[in-house]
Each structure stands twice: as structure tokens, then as C-alpha cells.
Coordinates of C-alpha atoms and ligand atoms in Angstrom, one line a residue:
M1 CA 27.0 14.4 -47.9
M2 CA 26.2 15.0 -51.5
S3 CA 24.9 18.4 -52.4
P4 CA 21.2 18.6 -53.4
D5 CA 22.3 20.0 -56.7
F6 CA 24.4 17.1 -57.4
N7 CA 21.7 14.7 -56.5
A8 CA 19.3 16.4 -58.9
G9 CA 21.8 16.4 -61.7
A10 CA 22.7 12.8 -61.2
A11 CA 19.1 11.7 -61.0
S12 CA 18.4 13.5 -64.3
L13 CA 21.4 11.8 -65.9
L14 CA 20.3 8.4 -64.6
R15 CA 16.9 8.9 -66.2
Q16 CA 18.6 9.6 -69.5
I17 CA 20.3 6.1 -69.6
P18 CA 18.9 4.2 -72.5
S19 CA 17.7 0.6 -72.1
V20 CA 19.7 -2.4 -73.3
D21 CA 17.1 -3.1 -76.0
E22 CA 17.1 0.5 -77.2
L23 CA 20.9 0.5 -77.6
L24 CA 21.0 -2.9 -79.3
G25 CA 18.4 -1.7 -81.7
R26 CA 20.5 1.2 -83.0
P27 CA 21.9 0.7 -86.5
L28 CA 25.6 0.6 -85.5
L29 CA 25.1 -2.1 -83.0
R30 CA 22.6 -4.0 -85.2
A31 CA 25.3 -4.0 -87.9
A32 CA 27.9 -5.4 -85.5
E33 CA 25.7 -8.3 -84.5
P34 CA 26.9 -10.8 -87.2
R35 CA 30.5 -10.2 -86.0
W36 CA 30.1 -10.4 -82.2
G37 CA 26.8 -12.3 -81.9
H38 CA 23.7 -11.2 -79.9
R39 CA 24.9 -12.8 -76.6
N40 CA 28.2 -11.0 -76.5
L41 CA 26.7 -7.7 -77.5
T42 CA 24.1 -7.9 -74.9
E43 CA 26.7 -8.7 -72.2
A44 CA 28.9 -5.9 -73.4
T45 CA 25.9 -3.4 -73.3
R46 CA 25.0 -4.4 -69.8
A47 CA 28.6 -4.0 -68.6
V48 CA 28.9 -0.6 -70.2
L49 CA 25.6 0.6 -68.7
R50 CA 26.7 -0.7 -65.3
Q51 CA 29.9 1.3 -65.5
L52 CA 28.0 4.4 -66.7
R53 CA 25.6 4.2 -63.8
A54 CA 28.5 3.9 -61.4
E55 CA 30.3 6.9 -63.0
I56 CA 27.2 9.1 -62.8
I57 CA 26.6 8.3 -59.1
S58 CA 30.3 9.0 -58.2
G59 CA 30.1 12.3 -60.1
Q60 CA 32.7 11.3 -62.8
R61 CA 30.2 11.6 -65.7
E62 CA 28.3 14.7 -66.6
E63 CA 26.6 13.7 -69.8
V64 CA 25.2 10.7 -71.6
S65 CA 26.2 10.5 -75.2
L66 CA 24.7 7.6 -77.3
G67 CA 27.6 7.8 -79.8
D68 CA 30.2 7.3 -77.0
L69 CA 28.2 4.5 -75.5
E70 CA 28.1 2.7 -78.8
Q71 CA 31.8 2.9 -79.2
Q72 CA 32.3 1.6 -75.7
I73 CA 30.0 -1.3 -76.3
L74 CA 31.8 -2.3 -79.5
A75 CA 35.2 -2.2 -77.6
E76 CA 33.7 -4.2 -74.8
A77 CA 32.1 -6.8 -77.2
E78 CA 35.5 -7.5 -78.6
R79 CA 36.8 -8.2 -75.1
V80 CA 33.8 -10.3 -74.1
A81 CA 34.0 -12.4 -77.3
R82 CA 37.6 -13.3 -76.8
P83 CA 37.9 -16.9 -75.5
S84 CA 39.0 -17.1 -71.9
L85 CA 41.8 -19.5 -72.7
Q86 CA 44.0 -17.8 -75.4
P87 CA 47.6 -17.7 -76.6
V88 CA 50.0 -15.3 -75.0
I89 CA 53.5 -14.3 -75.9
N90 CA 55.9 -15.5 -73.2
A91 CA 58.7 -13.0 -72.9
T92 CA 59.7 -14.0 -69.4
G93 CA 62.5 -16.4 -70.4
V94 CA 60.9 -19.1 -68.2
V95 CA 60.8 -22.0 -70.7
L96 CA 58.4 -24.3 -68.8
H97 CA 56.2 -21.7 -67.2
T98 CA 53.5 -23.5 -65.3
N99 CA 51.2 -20.4 -65.4
L100 CA 51.6 -20.1 -69.1
G101 CA 50.8 -23.7 -70.0
R102 CA 54.2 -25.3 -69.5
A103 CA 55.5 -26.9 -72.8
P104 CA 54.2 -25.6 -76.1
L105 CA 53.6 -28.6 -78.4
A106 CA 55.6 -29.5 -81.4
A107 CA 53.9 -29.0 -84.8
A108 CA 53.9 -32.8 -85.3
A109 CA 52.0 -33.2 -82.1
L110 CA 49.4 -30.6 -83.1
E111 CA 48.9 -32.3 -86.4
R112 CA 48.5 -35.7 -84.8
M113 CA 45.8 -34.3 -82.5
T114 CA 43.8 -32.7 -85.3
T115 CA 44.1 -35.9 -87.4
V116 CA 42.8 -38.1 -84.6
A117 CA 40.4 -35.9 -82.8
G118 CA 38.0 -35.0 -85.6
R119 CA 37.3 -38.6 -86.6
Y120 CA 36.9 -42.0 -85.0
S121 CA 40.1 -43.7 -84.1
N122 CA 41.4 -47.1 -82.8
L123 CA 41.9 -45.7 -79.4
E124 CA 40.8 -48.9 -77.7
Y125 CA 40.5 -51.2 -80.7
D126 CA 42.9 -53.8 -81.9
L127 CA 42.9 -53.5 -85.7
E128 CA 44.6 -56.8 -86.2
R129 CA 42.2 -58.9 -84.2
G130 CA 39.1 -56.8 -84.8
Q131 CA 38.3 -56.6 -81.1
R132 CA 38.6 -54.4 -78.1
G133 CA 42.1 -53.2 -77.4
K134 CA 43.8 -51.1 -74.7
R135 CA 44.7 -47.5 -75.0
D136 CA 48.1 -48.3 -73.5
Q137 CA 49.1 -50.0 -76.8
H138 CA 49.9 -46.7 -78.4
T139 CA 52.5 -45.6 -76.0
D140 CA 53.9 -48.9 -74.7
R141 CA 56.2 -49.6 -77.7
L142 CA 57.5 -46.1 -77.8
F143 CA 58.5 -46.0 -74.2
N144 CA 60.1 -49.5 -74.6
E145 CA 62.3 -48.2 -77.4
L146 CA 63.1 -44.9 -75.7
L147 CA 63.8 -46.1 -72.1
G148 CA 64.1 -49.9 -72.3
V149 CA 61.1 -50.4 -70.0
E150 CA 58.9 -53.4 -70.2
R151 CA 55.6 -51.5 -69.8
A152 CA 54.4 -47.9 -69.5
L153 CA 51.1 -46.3 -68.5
V154 CA 50.0 -42.7 -69.1
V155 CA 47.8 -40.8 -66.6
N156 CA 46.7 -37.2 -66.1
N157 CA 49.9 -35.8 -64.7
N158 CA 52.9 -36.8 -62.6
A159 CA 51.1 -36.1 -59.4
A160 CA 48.5 -38.7 -60.5
A161 CA 51.3 -41.0 -61.5
V162 CA 53.0 -40.9 -58.0
F163 CA 49.6 -41.2 -56.3
L164 CA 48.4 -44.2 -58.4
T165 CA 51.8 -46.0 -58.1
L166 CA 51.9 -45.6 -54.3
N167 CA 48.2 -46.6 -53.9
S168 CA 48.6 -49.7 -56.1
L169 CA 51.9 -50.9 -54.6
A170 CA 51.9 -49.8 -51.0
E171 CA 48.4 -49.1 -49.7
R172 CA 48.1 -50.0 -46.0
G173 CA 51.9 -50.5 -45.9
E174 CA 54.9 -48.4 -45.3
V175 CA 57.0 -46.4 -47.8
I176 CA 60.4 -45.2 -46.9
V177 CA 61.5 -41.7 -48.0
S178 CA 64.5 -39.6 -47.2
R179 CA 63.8 -36.5 -45.1
G180 CA 65.8 -34.6 -47.8
E181 CA 63.3 -35.6 -50.4
L182 CA 60.0 -34.6 -48.7
I183 CA 59.4 -31.9 -51.1
E184 CA 56.6 -29.6 -52.2
I185 CA 56.2 -28.8 -55.9
G186 CA 54.2 -25.7 -56.6
G187 CA 51.8 -25.5 -53.7
S188 CA 49.6 -28.5 -53.8
F189 CA 51.9 -31.4 -54.6
R190 CA 53.6 -32.5 -51.3
I191 CA 55.1 -35.9 -51.0
P192 CA 53.8 -36.4 -47.4
D193 CA 50.3 -35.5 -48.5
I194 CA 50.4 -37.7 -51.6
C195 CA 51.6 -40.6 -49.4
A196 CA 48.8 -40.1 -46.9
K197 CA 46.1 -39.8 -49.6
S198 CA 47.3 -42.9 -51.3
G199 CA 46.9 -44.8 -48.1
C200 CA 50.5 -45.4 -47.3
L201 CA 52.3 -44.8 -44.1
L202 CA 55.4 -42.6 -44.7
T203 CA 58.5 -43.6 -42.9
E204 CA 61.0 -40.7 -42.9
V205 CA 64.6 -41.6 -42.7
G206 CA 67.9 -39.6 -42.4
T207 CA 68.1 -35.9 -42.0
T208 CA 67.4 -32.9 -44.2
N209 CA 70.9 -32.8 -45.6
R210 CA 72.3 -36.3 -45.1
T211 CA 70.7 -39.7 -45.6
R212 CA 72.7 -42.9 -45.7
L213 CA 72.0 -46.3 -47.0
S214 CA 72.1 -47.6 -43.4
D215 CA 69.2 -45.2 -42.6
Y216 CA 67.0 -46.9 -45.2
A217 CA 68.2 -50.3 -44.1
G218 CA 67.4 -49.6 -40.4
A219 CA 63.8 -48.6 -41.3
M220 CA 63.0 -51.8 -43.3
N221 CA 60.5 -54.1 -41.7
E222 CA 57.8 -56.6 -42.7
R223 CA 55.3 -53.8 -43.3
T224 CA 57.6 -52.0 -45.8
R225 CA 56.1 -52.1 -49.3
A226 CA 58.4 -49.8 -51.2
L227 CA 61.3 -47.4 -51.2
L228 CA 60.6 -44.0 -52.7
R229 CA 63.3 -41.8 -54.2
V230 CA 62.2 -38.3 -55.2
H231 CA 64.1 -35.9 -57.4
P232 CA 64.1 -32.6 -55.4
S233 CA 63.3 -30.8 -58.7
N234 CA 63.0 -27.1 -57.8
F235 CA 65.4 -26.9 -54.9
R236 CA 68.9 -28.0 -54.0
I237 CA 70.6 -28.9 -50.8
V238 CA 74.2 -27.9 -51.1
G239 CA 77.2 -28.2 -48.8
F240 CA 77.4 -31.0 -46.3
T241 CA 75.1 -33.4 -48.0
E242 CA 74.9 -37.1 -48.7
R243 CA 72.4 -39.5 -50.3
P244 CA 73.0 -43.1 -51.3
H245 CA 74.0 -44.1 -54.8
L246 CA 71.0 -45.3 -56.8
D247 CA 72.7 -48.7 -57.4
D248 CA 73.0 -49.3 -53.7
L249 CA 69.3 -48.3 -53.1
V250 CA 68.3 -50.7 -55.8
E251 CA 70.3 -53.5 -54.2
L252 CA 68.8 -52.8 -50.8
A253 CA 65.2 -52.8 -52.0
H254 CA 65.7 -56.0 -54.0
R255 CA 67.4 -57.8 -51.1
H256 CA 64.2 -57.1 -49.1
G257 CA 61.9 -58.0 -52.0
V258 CA 60.3 -54.6 -52.3
P259 CA 60.3 -52.3 -55.3
L260 CA 62.2 -49.0 -55.6
I261 CA 60.0 -46.3 -57.0
E262 CA 61.6 -43.1 -58.3
D263 CA 59.7 -39.9 -58.9
L264 CA 61.9 -38.2 -61.5
G265 CA 59.8 -35.1 -61.8
S266 CA 60.9 -33.9 -65.3
G267 CA 60.8 -36.4 -68.1
C268 CA 64.3 -36.0 -69.2
L269 CA 64.8 -38.4 -72.1
M270 CA 68.3 -37.5 -72.9
D271 CA 71.6 -36.4 -71.4
L272 CA 71.4 -32.6 -71.0
A273 CA 74.9 -32.2 -69.7
P274 CA 76.2 -30.7 -73.0
Y275 CA 73.7 -27.9 -72.5
G276 CA 74.9 -27.1 -69.1
M277 CA 72.5 -29.2 -67.1
A278 CA 74.3 -31.7 -65.0
D279 CA 71.9 -32.8 -62.4
E280 CA 68.7 -33.6 -64.3
P281 CA 68.4 -37.4 -64.0
E282 CA 68.0 -39.2 -67.3
A283 CA 65.0 -41.6 -67.2
A284 CA 66.8 -44.4 -69.0
R285 CA 69.7 -44.3 -66.6
S286 CA 67.3 -45.0 -63.7
V287 CA 65.9 -47.9 -65.6
R288 CA 69.3 -49.3 -66.4
A289 CA 70.2 -49.0 -62.7
G290 CA 67.3 -51.3 -61.9
V291 CA 64.7 -48.9 -60.5
D292 CA 61.5 -50.8 -60.7
V293 CA 59.0 -48.0 -61.4
I294 CA 59.8 -44.5 -62.5
T295 CA 57.3 -41.6 -62.9
F296 CA 57.7 -38.3 -64.7
S297 CA 55.7 -35.5 -66.3
G298 CA 54.8 -35.2 -70.0
D299 CA 55.0 -31.4 -70.1
K300 CA 58.2 -30.6 -68.4
L301 CA 61.6 -31.3 -70.1
L302 CA 59.9 -33.9 -72.3
G303 CA 58.1 -31.0 -74.0
G304 CA 54.8 -32.8 -74.6
P305 CA 51.3 -32.5 -73.4
Q306 CA 50.3 -32.5 -69.7
A307 CA 50.6 -36.2 -68.7
G308 CA 52.2 -38.4 -66.1
V309 CA 54.2 -41.4 -67.2
I310 CA 54.5 -44.6 -65.1
A311 CA 57.1 -47.0 -66.5
G312 CA 59.0 -50.0 -65.4
R313 CA 58.6 -53.7 -64.7
R314 CA 55.7 -55.5 -66.3
E315 CA 54.5 -57.3 -63.2
L316 CA 54.3 -54.1 -61.1
L317 CA 52.8 -52.1 -64.0
D318 CA 50.1 -54.7 -64.4
R319 CA 49.2 -54.3 -60.8
I320 CA 49.0 -50.5 -61.2
R321 CA 46.9 -51.0 -64.4
A322 CA 44.4 -53.2 -62.5
N323 CA 43.8 -50.5 -59.9
P324 CA 40.2 -49.2 -60.4
L325 CA 41.6 -45.6 -59.9
F326 CA 43.5 -46.0 -63.2
R327 CA 40.2 -45.4 -64.9
A328 CA 39.7 -42.1 -63.0
L329 CA 43.2 -40.9 -63.9
R330 CA 43.8 -42.1 -67.4
V331 CA 44.3 -39.7 -70.4
D332 CA 42.2 -39.1 -73.4
K333 CA 42.9 -39.5 -77.1
L334 CA 44.2 -35.9 -77.5
T335 CA 46.9 -36.5 -75.0
I336 CA 47.8 -39.8 -76.4
A337 CA 48.0 -38.3 -79.9
A338 CA 50.2 -35.4 -78.8
L339 CA 52.4 -37.6 -76.6
T340 CA 53.1 -40.3 -79.2
A341 CA 53.9 -37.7 -81.8
T342 CA 56.4 -36.0 -79.4
L343 CA 58.0 -39.3 -78.5
A344 CA 58.4 -40.2 -82.2
L345 CA 60.4 -37.0 -82.6
Y346 CA 62.9 -38.2 -80.0
L347 CA 63.1 -41.6 -81.7
D348 CA 63.6 -39.9 -85.1
N349 CA 66.3 -37.6 -83.6
Q350 CA 64.3 -34.5 -84.4
I351 CA 64.5 -33.0 -81.0
D352 CA 64.9 -29.5 -82.3
S353 CA 61.3 -29.7 -83.5
I354 CA 60.2 -29.8 -79.8
P355 CA 59.8 -26.1 -78.8
A356 CA 60.8 -26.5 -75.2
Q357 CA 63.9 -28.5 -76.1
R358 CA 64.9 -26.0 -78.8
M359 CA 64.5 -23.1 -76.5
I360 CA 66.6 -24.8 -73.8
R361 CA 69.4 -25.4 -76.3
M362 CA 69.3 -21.9 -77.8
R363 CA 72.7 -20.1 -77.5
P364 CA 73.0 -16.4 -76.5
G365 CA 74.4 -15.9 -80.0
E366 CA 71.1 -16.9 -81.5
I367 CA 69.1 -14.7 -79.2
E368 CA 71.3 -11.6 -79.6
P369 CA 70.5 -10.6 -83.2
R370 CA 66.8 -10.8 -82.5
A371 CA 67.2 -8.8 -79.3
A372 CA 69.3 -6.2 -81.2
K373 CA 66.7 -5.8 -83.9
L374 CA 63.8 -5.4 -81.4
A375 CA 65.8 -2.9 -79.3
A376 CA 66.7 -0.9 -82.4
R377 CA 63.0 -0.6 -83.3
I378 CA 61.9 0.4 -79.8
E379 CA 64.7 3.0 -79.7
T380 CA 63.2 4.8 -82.6
L381 CA 59.9 5.3 -80.8
P382 CA 59.3 8.6 -79.0
G383 CA 59.6 8.4 -75.2
F384 CA 61.1 4.9 -75.3
S385 CA 64.7 3.6 -74.9
A386 CA 66.0 0.1 -75.2
T387 CA 69.3 -1.6 -74.4
I388 CA 70.6 -5.2 -74.5
E389 CA 72.1 -6.8 -71.4
A390 CA 73.5 -10.2 -70.6
G391 CA 71.0 -12.1 -68.3
E392 CA 69.7 -15.5 -67.5
S393 CA 66.7 -17.5 -68.6
V394 CA 65.4 -20.4 -66.4
I395 CA 64.0 -23.8 -67.4
G396 CA 61.2 -23.6 -64.8
G397 CA 58.5 -26.2 -64.3
G398 CA 60.1 -27.4 -61.2
S399 CA 63.4 -28.3 -62.7
T400 CA 67.0 -27.5 -61.9
P401 CA 66.9 -24.2 -60.0
A402 CA 70.6 -23.8 -59.8
Q403 CA 71.1 -24.0 -63.6
S404 CA 70.2 -21.1 -65.7
L405 CA 70.8 -20.4 -69.3
P406 CA 72.8 -17.4 -70.4
T407 CA 70.6 -15.1 -72.5
R408 CA 70.4 -11.5 -73.9
L409 CA 67.7 -9.4 -72.4
V410 CA 66.0 -6.4 -74.0
I411 CA 65.7 -3.7 -71.2
V412 CA 63.0 -1.1 -72.1
R413 CA 62.5 2.3 -70.4
H414 CA 60.0 5.0 -71.0
A415 CA 60.3 8.7 -70.2
Q416 CA 57.0 8.9 -68.3
R417 CA 55.8 5.4 -67.7
S418 CA 57.1 3.1 -64.9
A419 CA 58.2 -0.5 -65.7
E420 CA 55.0 -1.8 -63.9
Q421 CA 52.9 0.4 -66.2
L422 CA 54.6 -0.9 -69.3
E423 CA 54.3 -4.5 -68.1
R424 CA 50.5 -4.0 -67.6
L425 CA 50.1 -2.4 -71.0
L426 CA 51.9 -5.2 -72.7
R427 CA 49.6 -7.7 -70.8
Q428 CA 46.6 -5.8 -72.3
N429 CA 47.8 -6.2 -75.9
A430 CA 45.4 -8.1 -78.2
V431 CA 47.8 -11.0 -78.0
P432 CA 48.9 -10.5 -74.4
I433 CA 52.7 -10.1 -73.9
I434 CA 54.0 -11.4 -70.6
A435 CA 57.2 -9.6 -69.6
R436 CA 59.1 -9.4 -66.3
V437 CA 59.9 -6.4 -64.1
E438 CA 63.2 -6.7 -62.3
R439 CA 64.9 -3.9 -60.3
E440 CA 62.2 -1.6 -61.6
R441 CA 63.1 -2.2 -65.2
L442 CA 61.0 -3.9 -67.9
Q443 CA 62.9 -6.9 -69.4
L444 CA 62.1 -9.1 -72.3
D445 CA 63.8 -12.4 -72.9
L446 CA 63.3 -13.6 -76.5
R447 CA 64.4 -17.2 -75.7
T448 CA 60.8 -18.1 -75.0
V449 CA 59.3 -16.0 -77.7
F450 CA 58.7 -17.8 -81.0
E451 CA 60.6 -16.0 -83.7
D452 CA 57.5 -15.2 -85.7
Q453 CA 56.2 -13.3 -82.6
D454 CA 59.1 -10.8 -82.5
E455 CA 57.2 -8.6 -85.0
E456 CA 54.1 -8.5 -82.8
I457 CA 56.2 -7.3 -79.8
S458 CA 57.6 -4.5 -82.0
R459 CA 54.1 -3.5 -83.1
A460 CA 52.7 -3.5 -79.6
F461 CA 55.4 -0.9 -78.6
E462 CA 54.6 1.1 -81.8
R463 CA 51.0 1.2 -80.8
L464 CA 51.9 2.3 -77.3
A465 CA 54.0 5.1 -78.7
T466 CA 51.2 6.1 -81.1
S467 CA 48.5 6.2 -78.4
D468 CA 50.8 8.3 -76.2
K469 CA 51.1 10.8 -79.0
E470 CA 47.3 10.8 -79.5
G471 CA 46.7 11.2 -75.8
Q472 CA 48.9 14.4 -75.7
Ligands
PLP1 C1 56.7 -31.5 -61.2 C2 56.8 -32.6 -60.3 C3 55.7 -33.4 -59.8 C4 54.3 -33.0 -60.3 O1 54.2 -33.2 -61.7 P1 52.9 -32.7 -62.5 O2 53.1 -33.3 -63.8 O3 53.0 -31.2 -62.4 O4 51.7 -33.2 -61.7 C5 55.9 -34.4 -59.0 N1 57.1 -34.8 -58.6 C6 58.2 -34.1 -58.9 C7 59.5 -34.5 -58.4 C8 58.1 -33.0 -59.8 O5 59.2 -32.3 -60.2

């Protein structure tokens, strides 16, 4: 029970709370209106008053100062006015971080988007004939040059690509998949569920670790509409394993007159073996092997916008294009602009201009001097210490779990604050900095930090050190 004294004091404080209008009418807040806008200031004022009321009732506040309230409202207005979707600094070392927007776009892709988006474009207009065209025309030729495919379609993401392909080619029929490839990618994408939703009956063959060509052959019947091969992406079965060679699977499918569909996961447009990635399948290799339809993501290894690419034989792609669901899953002009510009960088051999590709290729020797510079600056700050350690970055985005990239980590410690506290404070930075805590230590991996963001990280630590001093 609260004491009668407290109740009386709280009640009197509650009566002193000014109204929203009274606060907004004060000179300081009126002067701030052009900057934050009436709507944001009102919302901030309401939030601050709500908190004030709660603090008075719980006995945490013993006075109401208008000056303090004004300062709180201004700070809150800045927070409220910030767009919900905003850039962050990715210091996790996960290159394709699904929570952090996967692939950052190349400058050329951004430029293409702004050029096209603010004006009318020939999105679906054939400039030569002066009549209606198809949005596919913009990507078709590029994929033809890059992969040697007859035809390509672009949809919202790879999940949509797999769904639309199965629904178009195998609805009401059977699709054969190896038990070792019935995967789940990040929660909601599960091969069995996608098959079911696309109206196909999934025929599982083989075992988790071993599936032979004869398993596929034994399951073929007159209701079989396709064979589906899936890249296991974010997991590996190692040890006593077996799966048929792609060439043999192609041969089997064609002997029975059904297509082989391959969900490649990442859109790997080139051989990454020289960079230590041996088991990321190259899209062109599947096409050369005779796979009829491949699907892959636009924002994984390809390094472009969120998109799903369906590519392969013309006759099959035309059937997929004719599916009424294509209309529901197709991409807009922004995606087409960003994707075509990214693909052009591959064709022009300017792959280092694609941020995700550049980050993946970065050697520890390039990361080390930046890490050393950052650590040296943090070391000078009171309460902080920083060291450099060898560590590993990961590609992420559902690719190659076994292969990590050697990196140099900056390990930061603080005399009073825990690693979790530091991690949270960095996340609250004006440009949020996302770092990792491992073995109760804060670690920063500069592989995924753009070089021009190094300075902001230094400054964020400097501000933390300064606020510590002021707080003492
Ligand atoms: C990532 C992935 C998907 C889903 O791709 P999104 O573009 O995220 O929809 C599907 N299949 C495989 C094999 C994947 O790796």
C-alpha cells in the first residue's frame, strides 16, 4: 500500500503536468517546429508526458520542471522524426545479413534507379515499334549473355521463383526431390511447404545422407512432372554421403521427357573457388549441363536487389510467363533498374564495384590496417581497451556455411561496461552500429563496414567515452 503522504504528493505533482498545447506553445518548442514538424513534436510531447505520469505514479519523480520537459521533448522529437527504415553500420562481418538488408547495392545500380524512377520510362514499351512491350525485355538479353540461357524472368524473390516454376510446370502432378534436399531457409521457406502450396505432390526419394540416381529412376511414373534439385545452401551433410552427378540427373529427366529444375539459392555468376568457396554452384555450369530451369536470388551472392530469377529453356519459360500468378509476383521498375545495372557490371568485368562481391574478396591484409587504426583510437579513450585478433567473417544469406573468410577482428573492452552494454550503446548511435558479442567480448569486423564508415565508429566510441566522463 502507498502511504497517504505519497498519494497526496503524487496527486499534486500530477496536477502540475502541463497540457500538450501549453508545452507546444512555449517559445523553445515553437522555434523547433520548422525543424521537426508539428506532427512529430506533438507525438514527442505526448510520449514524454506519458513517461512523466508513469514516473510520478511510481514515485521516481519528485518535481515537474518545464525546462527539463522541453529538453526531453526535443530529444524525443529527433527520435520520432527519424524514418523507421534507415541505414545502419554492419560490423558483424556477415556479408549478406538478411536482417540488415542483404546485399548493399552498387553505385551504378543506385544511379540507374534514380534516373529511371523519377521520370517515365519504357518499362513496358517497345521504342522501336512504338507499341506495348514486355518488362522482361530489359533483363532477357543480359541473362542470355551472362548464362547462355534462352529466356529469363524476374520475380519478387527466389521463394517466388521456385513457387511460380513448380506451379506452372508441375501443378497436379508429382515432383521428385531427394530427402537430403528438403531444406528450410530462414524460417518460412521450406521446400515441402512450397511444393504443397504450388499444388504439386512431393515425392521424396533416397535418404537424408545418400540418394542415388536409381532412387530417382525408381520413383518416375506417368504423373511425374519434374525433377527438382535444391542447393542445400545453409547446411552441409558431410561424411557418408552421395548424390547423383548433375549430368546423370539431366539425362534421366530428359529420357522421361520431364524437365530438371534446379533451385540454386545464391545467384553465383562466377567461379568463386579462387576465393576459397568451392561448393557454391555456378549458374552457368548448370545451364551448360542441360538443367532446364534454374532459379536463384538477386540479393545473395549476385549482390543486386531483392529478386528471384527464373532462367532456362524458352518453351518452359513461356509457360511460366503465361501463368496468371506471374502478374502477382513480378518486380517493379526500381528492381529492374538496379538488377540490370548490377548485371552490366558483371558483363563489363567491374565486379569489384559490387559491394557484396568486393567484401567477399577482401583479404585479411586489407582489413588489418583499418582494424589497427580503429583499435589505436579506441585505446586512447579512458576506460576502453582494444586489441586485434584473427577471426572469421561469414558470407551469410543462406550460403556456404562451412566456408568462412579469414578476417581481423577489433575486440573492445571497457573497465565498467559489459560487452552487452557496449553492443546496446552502439546500436543506439545516431547511425546505429551493429556489432557482435562473442564469449562475452564485443567484436567488430570491418569487412562489412564501408571504409568511409570507419570514422563514424571511432566517433561513436569517443562520444561514449565523453558521456562517461560527464556522467561521473
Ligand atoms: C535463399 C534461398 C531461397 C530463398 O530465396 P529468397 O530470395 O530469400 O526468397 C530458396 N532456395 C534456396 C536454395 C535458397 O538458398
